[in-house]
Coordinates of C-alpha atoms and ligand atoms in Angstrom, one line a residue:
Chain W
X191 CA -37.3 170.6 39.3
X192 CA -34.4 168.2 40.1
X193 CA -35.1 165.4 42.5
X194 CA -32.4 163.6 44.5
X195 CA -32.6 159.9 45.7
X196 CA -30.7 157.7 48.0
X197 CA -31.1 154.0 48.2
X198 CA -29.1 153.3 51.4
X199 CA -28.1 149.7 51.8
X200 CA -25.8 147.7 54.0
X201 CA -23.2 147.1 51.3
X202 CA -23.7 150.2 49.1
X203 CA -25.5 153.6 48.8
X204 CA -26.9 154.3 45.4
X205 CA -27.4 158.0 44.9
X206 CA -29.2 159.6 41.9
X207 CA -30.7 162.8 40.6
X208 CA -33.6 162.7 38.2
X209 CA -37.2 163.7 37.5
X210 CA -40.6 162.9 38.7
X211 CA -41.3 160.7 35.6
X212 CA -38.5 158.4 36.8
X213 CA -35.8 159.5 34.4
X214 CA -32.4 159.3 36.1
X215 CA -30.0 162.0 35.1
X216 CA -27.0 160.8 36.9
X217 CA -26.3 158.1 39.4
X218 CA -23.4 156.9 41.5
X219 CA -22.7 154.0 43.8
X220 CA -20.8 154.5 47.1
X221 CA -19.7 151.6 49.2
X222 CA -21.1 151.5 52.7
X223 CA -18.1 152.2 54.9
X224 CA -18.2 154.0 58.3
X225 CA -20.8 156.8 58.2
X226 CA -18.3 159.7 58.1
X227 CA -16.6 158.2 55.0
X228 CA -19.8 157.2 53.1
X229 CA -21.7 160.3 54.0
X230 CA -18.9 162.6 52.8
X231 CA -19.3 161.2 49.3
X232 CA -23.1 161.2 49.4
X233 CA -23.1 164.8 50.4
X234 CA -20.5 165.7 47.7
X235 CA -22.7 164.1 45.1
X236 CA -25.8 166.2 46.0
X237 CA -23.7 169.4 46.5
X238 CA -22.7 169.1 42.9
X239 CA -26.4 168.6 41.7
X240 CA -28.3 170.8 44.2
X241 CA -31.6 168.8 44.0
X242 CA -34.9 170.6 45.1
X243 CA -35.9 167.6 47.3
X244 CA -34.3 164.4 48.5
X245 CA -35.9 161.0 49.0
X246 CA -34.2 158.3 51.1
X247 CA -35.1 154.6 51.1
X248 CA -33.0 153.0 53.7
X249 CA -32.0 149.7 55.2
X250 CA -33.2 149.1 58.7
X251 CA -34.4 148.9 61.3
X252 CA -34.9 152.6 61.1
X253 CA -37.2 155.1 62.7
X254 CA -39.8 156.0 60.1
X255 CA -42.3 157.6 62.4
X256 CA -42.4 161.3 61.6
X257 CA -43.7 162.1 65.1
X258 CA -40.9 160.4 66.8
X259 CA -37.9 162.4 68.2
X260 CA -35.6 159.9 66.5
X261 CA -37.3 160.1 63.1
X262 CA -34.8 159.4 60.3
X263 CA -32.4 157.4 62.4
X264 CA -31.0 154.0 61.6
X265 CA -31.7 152.2 64.9
X266 CA -30.5 148.7 66.0
X267 CA -28.4 147.6 63.0
X268 CA -25.3 145.4 63.6
X269 CA -23.6 147.4 60.7
X270 CA -20.5 149.0 62.3
X271 CA -20.9 152.7 63.0
X272 CA -24.5 153.0 61.8
X273 CA -26.3 152.1 65.0
X274 CA -28.4 155.1 66.0
X275 CA -27.0 157.1 63.1
X276 CA -29.2 160.1 62.3
X277 CA -29.2 159.7 58.5
X278 CA -32.0 162.1 57.8
X279 CA -30.9 164.9 60.1
X280 CA -27.3 164.7 58.9
X281 CA -28.6 165.5 55.4
X282 CA -31.0 168.1 56.6
X283 CA -28.1 170.0 58.2
X284 CA -26.5 170.4 54.7
X285 CA -29.5 170.6 52.4
X286 CA -32.4 172.8 53.3
X287 CA -34.9 171.1 51.0
X288 CA -37.9 168.8 51.6
X289 CA -36.9 165.2 52.4
X290 CA -38.8 161.9 52.3
X291 CA -37.6 159.0 54.5
X292 CA -38.8 155.5 54.5
X293 CA -37.5 151.9 54.2
X294 CA -35.8 150.7 51.1
X295 CA -38.6 148.2 50.5
X296 CA -41.4 150.8 51.0
X297 CA -39.6 153.0 48.5
X298 CA -39.4 150.1 46.0
X299 CA -43.2 149.4 46.5
X300 CA -43.8 153.1 45.8
X301 CA -41.6 153.0 42.7
X302 CA -43.4 150.0 41.3
X303 CA -46.8 151.5 42.1
X304 CA -46.0 154.8 40.3
X305 CA -44.0 153.6 37.4
X306 CA -43.5 149.8 37.5
X307 CA -45.5 146.5 37.6
X308 CA -48.2 147.9 39.9
X309 CA -48.6 151.2 37.9
X310 CA -51.9 152.9 38.7
X311 CA -52.8 150.6 41.7
X312 CA -53.3 152.0 45.2
X313 CA -52.2 148.7 46.7
X314 CA -49.2 146.5 46.2
X315 CA -46.6 144.5 48.1
X316 CA -42.9 144.5 47.2
X317 CA -40.8 141.7 48.5
X318 CA -37.0 141.4 48.3
X319 CA -35.3 138.0 48.6
X320 CA -31.6 138.7 48.9
X321 CA -29.1 138.9 51.7
X322 CA -32.2 139.4 53.9
X323 CA -35.9 139.2 53.2
X324 CA -38.0 142.3 53.6
X325 CA -41.2 143.7 52.2
X326 CA -42.8 147.1 51.8
X327 CA -46.4 147.8 50.9
X328 CA -48.7 150.5 49.6
X329 CA -52.1 150.3 51.2
X330 CA -55.0 152.6 50.2
X331 CA -52.5 154.7 48.2
X332 CA -50.2 155.2 51.2
X333 CA -47.0 153.5 52.2
X334 CA -47.7 151.1 55.1
X335 CA -46.5 152.3 58.4
X336 CA -47.9 151.8 61.9
X337 CA -46.1 151.6 65.2
X338 CA -43.0 151.1 63.2
X339 CA -42.2 149.7 59.7
X340 CA -43.2 146.1 59.1
X341 CA -40.6 143.3 59.4
X342 CA -42.3 140.8 57.2
X343 CA -39.2 138.7 56.5
X344 CA -39.1 137.4 60.0
X345 CA -42.5 135.6 60.1
X346 CA -42.4 131.9 61.1
X347 CA -43.1 129.3 58.5
X348 CA -43.8 125.6 58.9
X349 CA -40.7 123.7 58.2
X350 CA -40.6 121.2 55.3
X351 CA -40.5 117.7 56.8
X352 CA -37.3 116.9 54.8
X353 CA -35.4 120.1 55.8
X354 CA -33.1 119.7 58.7
X355 CA -31.2 122.9 58.2
X356 CA -31.3 124.8 61.5
X357 CA -31.7 128.3 60.1
X358 CA -29.6 131.4 60.1
X359 CA -31.6 134.2 61.7
X360 CA -29.7 135.5 64.7
X361 CA -33.0 136.4 66.4
X362 CA -35.3 133.4 65.5
X363 CA -33.1 130.8 63.8
X364 CA -35.7 129.4 61.5
X365 CA -38.0 132.3 60.6
X366 CA -38.5 132.9 56.9
X367 CA -35.4 134.9 56.5
X368 CA -33.4 132.3 58.5
X369 CA -34.5 129.5 56.1
X370 CA -34.9 131.2 52.7
X371 CA -32.7 134.3 52.3
X372 CA -29.6 134.0 50.1
X373 CA -27.1 133.2 52.9
X374 CA -29.4 130.4 54.1
X375 CA -29.4 128.9 50.7
X376 CA -25.7 129.1 50.6
X377 CA -25.2 127.5 54.0
X378 CA -27.8 124.8 53.5
X379 CA -26.5 123.6 50.2
X380 CA -22.8 124.6 50.5
X381 CA -22.9 126.8 47.5
X382 CA -24.2 130.2 46.5
X383 CA -27.6 130.3 44.9
X384 CA -26.4 131.4 41.4
X385 CA -24.4 128.2 41.2
X386 CA -27.4 126.0 42.0
X387 CA -29.6 126.9 39.1
X388 CA -30.0 123.3 37.9
X389 CA -30.7 121.8 41.4
X390 CA -34.4 121.4 41.3
X391 CA -34.8 120.5 44.9
X392 CA -33.2 123.8 46.0
X393 CA -35.9 125.8 44.3
X394 CA -38.8 123.5 45.3
X395 CA -37.8 124.0 48.9
X396 CA -37.2 127.8 48.4
X397 CA -40.6 128.2 46.7
X398 CA -42.3 126.1 49.4
X399 CA -41.1 128.6 52.1
X400 CA -41.6 131.8 50.1
X401 CA -45.2 130.6 49.2
X402 CA -46.1 130.1 52.8
X403 CA -45.0 133.7 53.6
X404 CA -46.8 135.1 50.5
X405 CA -50.0 133.3 51.4
X406 CA -49.8 134.9 54.9
X407 CA -49.2 138.3 53.4
X408 CA -52.3 137.8 51.1
X409 CA -54.4 136.7 54.1
X410 CA -53.4 139.7 56.2
X411 CA -53.0 142.5 53.6
X412 CA -54.8 141.3 50.4
X413 CA -52.5 143.3 48.2
X414 CA -53.6 144.0 44.6
X415 CA -50.3 142.9 43.2
X416 CA -47.2 141.2 44.6
X417 CA -43.8 142.0 43.2
X418 CA -40.8 139.8 43.9
X419 CA -37.3 141.3 43.7
X420 CA -33.8 140.7 45.0
X421 CA -30.9 138.5 44.0
X422 CA -32.5 135.1 44.7
X423 CA -35.5 136.0 42.5
X424 CA -33.2 136.0 39.5
X425 CA -34.0 132.3 39.5
X426 CA -37.0 132.6 37.4
X427 CA -38.1 129.0 37.8
X428 CA -39.2 130.1 41.3
X429 CA -42.2 132.0 40.1
X430 CA -44.3 129.0 39.0
X431 CA -43.2 127.0 42.0
X432 CA -44.3 129.8 44.3
X433 CA -47.6 130.2 42.4
X434 CA -48.5 126.6 42.7
X435 CA -47.8 126.5 46.4
X436 CA -49.7 129.7 47.1
X437 CA -52.8 128.3 45.4
X438 CA -52.4 125.0 47.3
X439 CA -52.1 126.7 50.7
X440 CA -55.1 129.1 50.2
X441 CA -56.9 126.0 48.9
X442 CA -60.0 127.8 47.5
X443 CA -60.7 129.8 50.6
X444 CA -59.5 132.9 48.9
X445 CA -61.2 132.2 45.6
X446 CA -60.4 135.4 43.8
X447 CA -59.8 134.9 40.0
X448 CA -56.7 137.2 40.3
X449 CA -55.1 134.5 42.4
X450 CA -56.7 131.3 41.3
X451 CA -56.8 131.9 37.5
X452 CA -54.4 134.6 36.7
X453 CA -51.7 134.2 39.3
X454 CA -48.9 134.8 36.7
X455 CA -50.2 138.4 36.5
X456 CA -50.5 138.7 40.2
X457 CA -47.0 137.5 41.4
X458 CA -44.6 139.3 39.1
X459 CA -41.0 140.5 38.8
X460 CA -40.3 144.2 39.2
X461 CA -41.3 146.3 36.3
X462 CA -38.4 148.6 37.1
X463 CA -35.9 145.7 37.4
X464 CA -33.1 146.6 39.8
X465 CA -34.1 150.2 39.7
X466 CA -37.3 149.8 41.8
X467 CA -35.6 151.1 45.0
X468 CA -33.8 154.1 43.6
X469 CA -36.8 155.1 41.4
X470 CA -39.0 154.8 44.5
X471 CA -36.7 157.1 46.4
X472 CA -37.1 159.6 43.6
X473 CA -40.8 159.3 44.1
X474 CA -40.3 159.8 47.9
X475 CA -38.5 163.1 47.0
X476 CA -41.3 164.1 44.8
X477 CA -43.9 163.4 47.4
X478 CA -42.0 165.4 50.0
X479 CA -41.7 168.3 47.5
X480 CA -45.4 168.4 46.6
X481 CA -46.3 168.0 50.3
X482 CA -44.2 171.0 51.3
X483 CA -45.4 173.2 48.3
X484 CA -49.1 172.5 48.6
Chain Q
X42 CA -79.1 163.5 61.9
X43 CA -80.0 160.0 62.7
X44 CA -77.6 157.2 61.7
X45 CA -78.6 153.6 61.1
X46 CA -76.3 150.6 61.7
X47 CA -76.4 146.9 61.0
X48 CA -74.1 144.3 62.4
X49 CA -74.9 141.3 60.1
X50 CA -73.8 138.0 61.6
X51 CA -74.3 134.4 60.8
X52 CA -76.5 133.9 63.9
X53 CA -78.0 137.3 64.4
X54 CA -78.4 140.7 62.8
X55 CA -78.1 143.6 65.3
X56 CA -79.8 146.7 64.0
X57 CA -79.6 150.1 65.6
X58 CA -80.1 153.8 65.1
X59 CA -78.1 156.4 66.9
X60 CA -75.7 159.3 66.6
X61 CA -72.2 160.1 65.4
X62 CA -71.0 160.3 69.0
X63 CA -71.8 156.6 69.4
X64 CA -75.1 157.0 71.3
X65 CA -77.5 154.3 70.4
X66 CA -81.2 155.4 70.4
X67 CA -82.8 152.1 69.8
X68 CA -81.5 148.7 68.9
X69 CA -83.0 145.3 68.0
X70 CA -81.7 141.8 67.5
X71 CA -83.1 139.7 64.6
X72 CA -82.1 136.0 64.2
X73 CA -80.4 135.1 60.9
X74 CA -82.9 133.1 59.1
X75 CA -83.4 132.9 55.3
X76 CA -82.7 136.3 53.8
X77 CA -86.4 137.1 52.9
X78 CA -87.4 136.5 56.5
X79 CA -84.5 138.3 58.2
X80 CA -84.5 141.2 55.8
X81 CA -88.2 141.9 56.1
X82 CA -87.6 142.7 59.8
X83 CA -84.4 144.6 59.2
X84 CA -86.2 146.8 56.7
X85 CA -89.2 147.2 59.0
X86 CA -86.9 148.5 61.7
X87 CA -85.3 151.2 59.5
X88 CA -88.6 152.1 57.9
X89 CA -89.8 153.0 61.4
X90 CA -86.7 155.2 62.1
X91 CA -85.9 156.6 58.7
X92 CA -82.1 157.1 59.2
X93 CA -80.2 159.6 57.1
X94 CA -77.5 157.0 56.3
X95 CA -76.9 153.3 57.0
X96 CA -73.6 151.5 57.8
X97 CA -73.3 147.8 57.4
X98 CA -70.7 145.6 59.0
X99 CA -71.2 142.1 57.7
X100 CA -70.0 138.5 58.1
X101 CA -68.2 137.2 55.0
X102 CA -66.8 136.5 52.7
X103 CA -68.3 139.6 51.1
X104 CA -67.5 141.8 48.2
X105 CA -66.2 145.0 49.8
X106 CA -64.6 146.5 46.7
X107 CA -66.7 149.6 45.7
X108 CA -65.5 149.3 42.1
X109 CA -66.7 145.7 41.7
X110 CA -70.0 144.9 40.0
X111 CA -70.9 142.7 42.9
X112 CA -70.0 145.2 45.6
X113 CA -72.1 144.7 48.7
X114 CA -72.8 141.1 48.1
X115 CA -72.2 138.2 50.6
X116 CA -70.2 135.8 48.5
X117 CA -69.3 132.2 49.2
X118 CA -70.8 131.6 52.6
X119 CA -72.2 128.2 53.5
X120 CA -75.0 129.9 55.4
X121 CA -78.2 128.7 53.7
X122 CA -79.8 131.3 51.3
X123 CA -77.1 133.9 51.8
X124 CA -74.7 132.8 49.1
X125 CA -74.4 135.6 46.5
X126 CA -77.0 137.6 48.4
X127 CA -76.9 141.3 47.4
X128 CA -77.3 142.7 51.0
X129 CA -76.3 146.2 50.1
X130 CA -78.4 146.6 47.0
X131 CA -81.5 145.1 48.6
X132 CA -81.3 147.9 51.2
X133 CA -80.5 150.6 48.6
X134 CA -83.7 149.6 46.8
X135 CA -85.7 150.7 49.9
X136 CA -83.7 153.4 51.4
X137 CA -82.3 156.2 49.2
X138 CA -79.6 157.3 51.7
X139 CA -75.8 157.0 51.7
X140 CA -74.6 153.6 52.8
X141 CA -71.3 152.2 54.1
X142 CA -70.4 148.6 53.6
X143 CA -67.5 146.7 55.1
X144 CA -66.7 143.6 57.1
X145 CA -67.9 143.2 60.7
X146 CA -64.3 143.2 61.9
X147 CA -63.4 146.3 59.9
X148 CA -66.4 148.0 61.4
X149 CA -65.3 147.0 64.9
X150 CA -61.8 148.3 64.2
X151 CA -63.3 151.6 63.1
X152 CA -65.6 151.8 66.2
X153 CA -62.6 151.2 68.5
X154 CA -60.5 153.7 66.7
X155 CA -63.2 156.4 66.8
X156 CA -64.6 155.8 70.3
X157 CA -63.0 152.9 72.0
X158 CA -59.6 151.5 73.0
X159 CA -57.7 152.9 70.0
X160 CA -59.4 156.3 70.2
X161 CA -57.5 158.9 68.3
X162 CA -55.1 156.5 66.6
X163 CA -54.9 156.2 62.8
X164 CA -53.9 152.5 63.1
X165 CA -55.2 149.5 65.0
X166 CA -56.1 145.9 64.6
X167 CA -59.3 144.4 65.9
X168 CA -59.3 140.6 66.3
X169 CA -62.4 138.5 67.2
X170 CA -62.0 135.0 68.6
X171 CA -65.4 133.4 68.6
X172 CA -67.1 130.9 66.4
X173 CA -64.5 131.9 63.8
X174 CA -61.4 134.1 64.0
X175 CA -61.2 137.2 62.0
X176 CA -59.6 140.6 62.0
X177 CA -60.1 144.1 60.7
X178 CA -57.6 146.9 60.6
X179 CA -57.3 150.6 60.3
X180 CA -54.1 151.6 58.4
X181 CA -53.1 155.2 57.9
X182 CA -56.6 156.3 59.0
X183 CA -58.4 154.1 56.5
X184 CA -60.0 150.6 56.8
X185 CA -57.7 148.0 55.3
X186 CA -58.9 146.8 51.9
X187 CA -57.0 145.5 48.9
X188 CA -57.9 143.0 46.3
X189 CA -60.5 141.9 48.8
X190 CA -60.8 142.0 52.6
X191 CA -58.2 140.2 54.7
X192 CA -58.8 136.7 56.0
X193 CA -56.4 136.8 58.9
X194 CA -58.0 134.0 60.8
X195 CA -56.8 131.4 58.3
X196 CA -53.1 131.9 58.6
X197 CA -51.0 128.8 59.4
X198 CA -49.4 128.5 62.8
X199 CA -46.8 126.1 64.0
X200 CA -48.4 123.3 65.9
X201 CA -47.6 122.8 69.6
X202 CA -45.7 119.5 69.9
X203 CA -48.2 118.2 72.4
X204 CA -51.3 119.0 70.5
X205 CA -52.6 116.2 68.3
X206 CA -56.0 117.7 67.6
X207 CA -56.4 117.6 63.8
X208 CA -58.1 121.0 63.5
X209 CA -61.6 122.1 62.3
X210 CA -61.2 124.4 59.4
X211 CA -63.1 123.0 56.4
X212 CA -60.5 124.5 54.0
X213 CA -57.2 124.1 55.8
X214 CA -57.9 121.8 58.8
X215 CA -55.2 123.2 61.2
X216 CA -55.0 126.9 60.3
X217 CA -55.4 129.3 63.2
X218 CA -59.1 129.3 63.1
X219 CA -59.1 125.5 62.8
X220 CA -57.0 125.2 66.0
X221 CA -58.1 128.0 68.1
X222 CA -61.6 129.3 67.5
X223 CA -64.4 128.5 70.0
X224 CA -65.6 125.3 68.2
X225 CA -62.0 123.9 68.1
X226 CA -61.7 124.4 71.8
X227 CA -64.9 122.6 72.3
X228 CA -64.0 119.7 70.1
X229 CA -60.5 119.3 71.4
X230 CA -61.4 119.3 75.1
X231 CA -64.9 117.9 74.8
X232 CA -66.5 120.9 76.5
X233 CA -67.4 124.5 75.6
X234 CA -64.8 127.1 76.5
X235 CA -66.9 128.8 79.2
X236 CA -66.9 125.5 81.2
X237 CA -63.1 125.2 81.0
X238 CA -62.1 128.3 82.8
X239 CA -60.1 126.5 85.5
X240 CA -58.2 124.3 83.0
X241 CA -54.9 126.0 82.7
X242 CA -53.5 123.9 79.9
X243 CA -56.5 124.9 77.7
X244 CA -55.5 128.6 77.9
X245 CA -51.8 128.0 77.7
X246 CA -52.4 126.2 74.3
X247 CA -54.9 128.8 73.2
X248 CA -52.6 131.6 74.0
X249 CA -49.7 129.8 72.3
X250 CA -51.6 129.8 69.0
X251 CA -53.1 133.3 69.3
X252 CA -49.7 134.7 70.1
X253 CA -48.2 133.3 67.0
X254 CA -50.8 134.8 64.8
X255 CA -50.6 138.2 66.6
X256 CA -46.8 138.2 66.2
X257 CA -47.4 137.7 62.5
X258 CA -49.8 140.5 62.3
X259 CA -47.3 142.8 64.1
X260 CA -44.5 141.8 61.7
X261 CA -46.7 142.4 58.7
X262 CA -48.9 145.4 59.7
X263 CA -47.2 147.0 62.8
X264 CA -50.6 148.2 64.2
X265 CA -50.5 150.9 66.9
X266 CA -52.8 149.0 69.1
X267 CA -54.3 145.5 69.1
X268 CA -57.8 144.9 70.4
X269 CA -59.0 141.4 71.2
X270 CA -62.8 140.7 71.2
X271 CA -65.2 137.8 70.8
X272 CA -66.6 135.1 73.1
X273 CA -63.3 133.2 73.7
X274 CA -61.6 136.4 74.9
X275 CA -63.9 136.6 77.9
X276 CA -61.3 134.3 79.4
X277 CA -59.2 137.2 80.8
X278 CA -56.4 135.0 81.8
X279 CA -55.5 134.7 78.1
X280 CA -54.1 138.3 77.9
X281 CA -51.0 137.7 80.0
X282 CA -50.4 134.3 78.3
X283 CA -50.6 135.9 74.8
X284 CA -48.5 138.8 75.9
X285 CA -45.7 136.6 77.2
X286 CA -45.7 134.4 74.0
X287 CA -45.7 137.4 71.7
X288 CA -42.7 138.8 73.4
X289 CA -40.9 135.4 73.2
X290 CA -41.6 135.0 69.5
X291 CA -40.5 138.5 68.6
X292 CA -37.5 137.9 70.8
X293 CA -36.1 141.3 70.8
X294 CA -36.2 141.8 67.0
X295 CA -39.1 144.1 67.3
X296 CA -37.7 146.0 70.3
X297 CA -40.3 148.7 70.6
X298 CA -41.1 149.8 74.1
X299 CA -44.8 149.6 73.3
X300 CA -44.5 145.8 72.9
X301 CA -41.5 144.9 75.1
X302 CA -42.3 147.1 78.1
X303 CA -45.9 148.1 78.0
X304 CA -47.6 145.3 76.2
X305 CA -50.6 145.4 78.6
X306 CA -51.5 148.7 77.1
X307 CA -50.9 147.4 73.6
X308 CA -52.9 144.2 73.6
X309 CA -56.2 145.2 75.1
X310 CA -59.9 144.3 75.3
X311 CA -62.5 146.3 73.4
X312 CA -63.1 149.7 74.9
X313 CA -66.7 149.4 73.5
X314 CA -67.1 145.9 74.9
X315 CA -69.6 143.9 72.8
X316 CA -70.7 147.1 71.1
X317 CA -67.6 147.5 69.0
X318 CA -69.2 146.1 65.8
X319 CA -72.5 148.0 66.0
X320 CA -70.8 151.3 67.0
X321 CA -68.4 150.8 64.1
X322 CA -71.3 150.3 61.8
X323 CA -72.7 153.6 63.0
X324 CA -69.4 155.2 62.1
X325 CA -69.5 153.6 58.7
X326 CA -72.9 155.3 58.2
X327 CA -71.4 158.6 59.4
X328 CA -68.5 158.3 57.0
X329 CA -70.9 157.5 54.1
X330 CA -73.0 160.5 55.0
X331 CA -70.1 163.0 55.2
X332 CA -68.6 161.5 52.0
X333 CA -71.8 162.1 50.1
X334 CA -72.4 165.6 51.5
X335 CA -68.9 166.9 51.1
Ligands
LIG238 N1 -28.7 134.7 40.3 C1 -28.8 134.4 41.6 N2 -29.4 133.2 42.0 C2 -29.6 132.9 43.3 N3 -29.2 133.7 44.3 C3 -28.6 134.8 44.0 C4 -28.4 135.3 42.7 N4 -27.8 136.5 42.7 C5 -27.6 136.8 44.0 N5 -28.1 135.8 44.8 C6 -28.0 135.8 46.2 O1 -28.8 136.9 46.7 C7 -28.1 137.5 47.8 C8 -27.8 139.0 47.5 O2 -29.0 139.6 47.3 P1 -29.1 141.0 46.5 O3 -30.6 141.3 46.4 O4 -28.3 141.0 45.3 O5 -28.4 142.0 47.5 P2 -28.9 142.7 48.9 O6 -30.0 141.9 49.5 O7 -27.6 142.6 49.8 O8 -29.3 144.1 48.6 C9 -26.8 136.7 48.1 O9 -27.1 135.8 49.1 C10 -26.6 135.9 46.7 O10 -26.0 134.7 46.9
LIG239 N1 -66.9 132.9 78.4 C1 -66.4 132.1 77.4 N2 -65.3 131.5 77.5 C2 -64.8 130.7 76.5 N3 -65.4 130.6 75.3 C3 -66.5 131.2 75.1 C4 -67.1 132.1 76.1 N4 -68.3 132.6 75.6 C5 -68.4 132.1 74.3 N5 -67.4 131.3 74.0 C6 -67.2 130.6 72.8 O1 -67.1 131.6 71.7 C7 -67.8 131.2 70.6 C8 -68.9 132.2 70.3 O2 -68.3 133.4 70.0 P1 -69.0 134.8 70.0 O3 -68.0 135.9 69.8 O4 -69.8 134.9 71.2 O5 -70.0 134.7 68.8 P2 -69.8 134.8 67.2 O6 -68.3 134.5 66.9 O7 -70.6 133.6 66.6 O8 -70.2 136.1 66.8 C9 -68.4 129.8 70.9 O9 -67.6 128.8 70.3 C10 -68.3 129.7 72.4 O10 -68.1 128.4 72.9
LIG240 ZN1 -35.9 136.2 62.1
LIG241 ZN1 -58.7 127.9 57.5

């Protein structure tokens, strides 16, 4: 059985074919252009390989509710041409195989739970801190979904008293994403994050905000493991800063040894590295396949 | 089949026997005294009725992880005598029947999803605003549980600029519970909530804080319905205040019609009234029974 996977992002589409054990046989990267242009290449890749199922982990917002008439659509994105684009059904027109469709971060959470840092757990949270901030979660063995997919990156945090940067979120200004995603770091400090490695105050502030959000996610979801990915998290000095702040915020109320004593095993980097999303999309394909052939 | 149910609280234990359709045959209320005293009466009640399964929805923190060696224990409560009390196993010693054990708020969420305001949905959030603030959730048809149970009442909110009250949470001072639970209302305004009905500013501030928390829960969990119970929510004028603030905070980012157009059907009072918890505990008993006899 050959599985197909798409990690659909605002700058690039990663497409791959591979197996249920996570092996990738071939992969390709296609820039995100207008849908017609990008999708022609995506379809070409899969026509060559003829996978038996396809899993899609997409940027959003997207309609991930299988009961909705617009299931599989990218919805209110500002990305030109992609608003209300029926990503799933355009692929279904061409490939009559089972398909899985979820957010990129839910796919990454699934990948990490099946084959990465949360292997064997029925619960984990995957957070990406990059151009935006988003998170996906596995809860009770299933990918979290309710009325819609979560939008965890847009929660409000308490501002640091010394931080006067106004925030960059077009909807909320100073929500978490507005204060702590890569573009906010760049605008606040006048330089991209990768050039600021030595500037301690940058990462203290960054960790302060991320820890607040993570403490909230713990209080609301109580995940069994938290995985932090995305470009900004390449700054490894962030992990201990976040860990210390999370412990301070929870302040003994959540007195679990996993968090209070062994937090370095609780807040971790992706076991699959930058492949969490595409591997998770392979797993989405596998789930769609087994679901249909049950 | 007769089902038994316990809603174990810090001031009283409600015990009942009834049926899977939610009918309660008999109920009794036992004050929460030292465990020996209270449990003698609880056990007496069930010895009289001999239920075929028992469901327990308890105050916390409690160990709700079935794989843990201390599963079924009340853990770090300040309530005298109840710290590390093995509630579940004390009952199992006497009654050799299937038992379900979860938090009081998870039980209430289950009750509302089976027979109340969220009937038929596989996802809902039940929030209680009373002596404390807590929430339980059904996610993908299952009660939310991860590393431990959630502690949603202790999330941090942004303070209202005109509110100088320091907050009452012993762990965090001004977390949500510290600023908005019943005792905080009483301390801030010098009077119990039920005497403040006409004081508009009280409910504007209360709704301001509750809405922040609810917006967070929506961003993290995306529940299909939110049910608000507990003593403070008897103030019905709170619903439209919360609704307006939630919409303002989400500010079009979460542009679902359920929230933006029909929020009065989304944020609702318990369909089971004050019986959400005890009915949910009956449902926990029923789930334990069917699980064991499958
Ligand atoms: N090594 C790094 N240190 C800090 N920030 C980085 C680093 N690498 C990338 N970033 C920032 O992360 C963002 C890109 O995130 P990334 O996860 O790579 O892509 P995307 O979120 O678009 O999928 C940019 O804002 C970039 O400045
Ligand atoms: N009608 C009311 N209006 C406002 N506050 C109320 C009302 N009734 C009870 N409360 C407050 O709610 C709290 C009790 O909450 P309740 O849900 O009844 O019990 P508990 O949380 O202890 O189970 C008290 O702080 C009380 O002052
Ligand atoms: Zn935002
Ligand atoms: Zn608190």
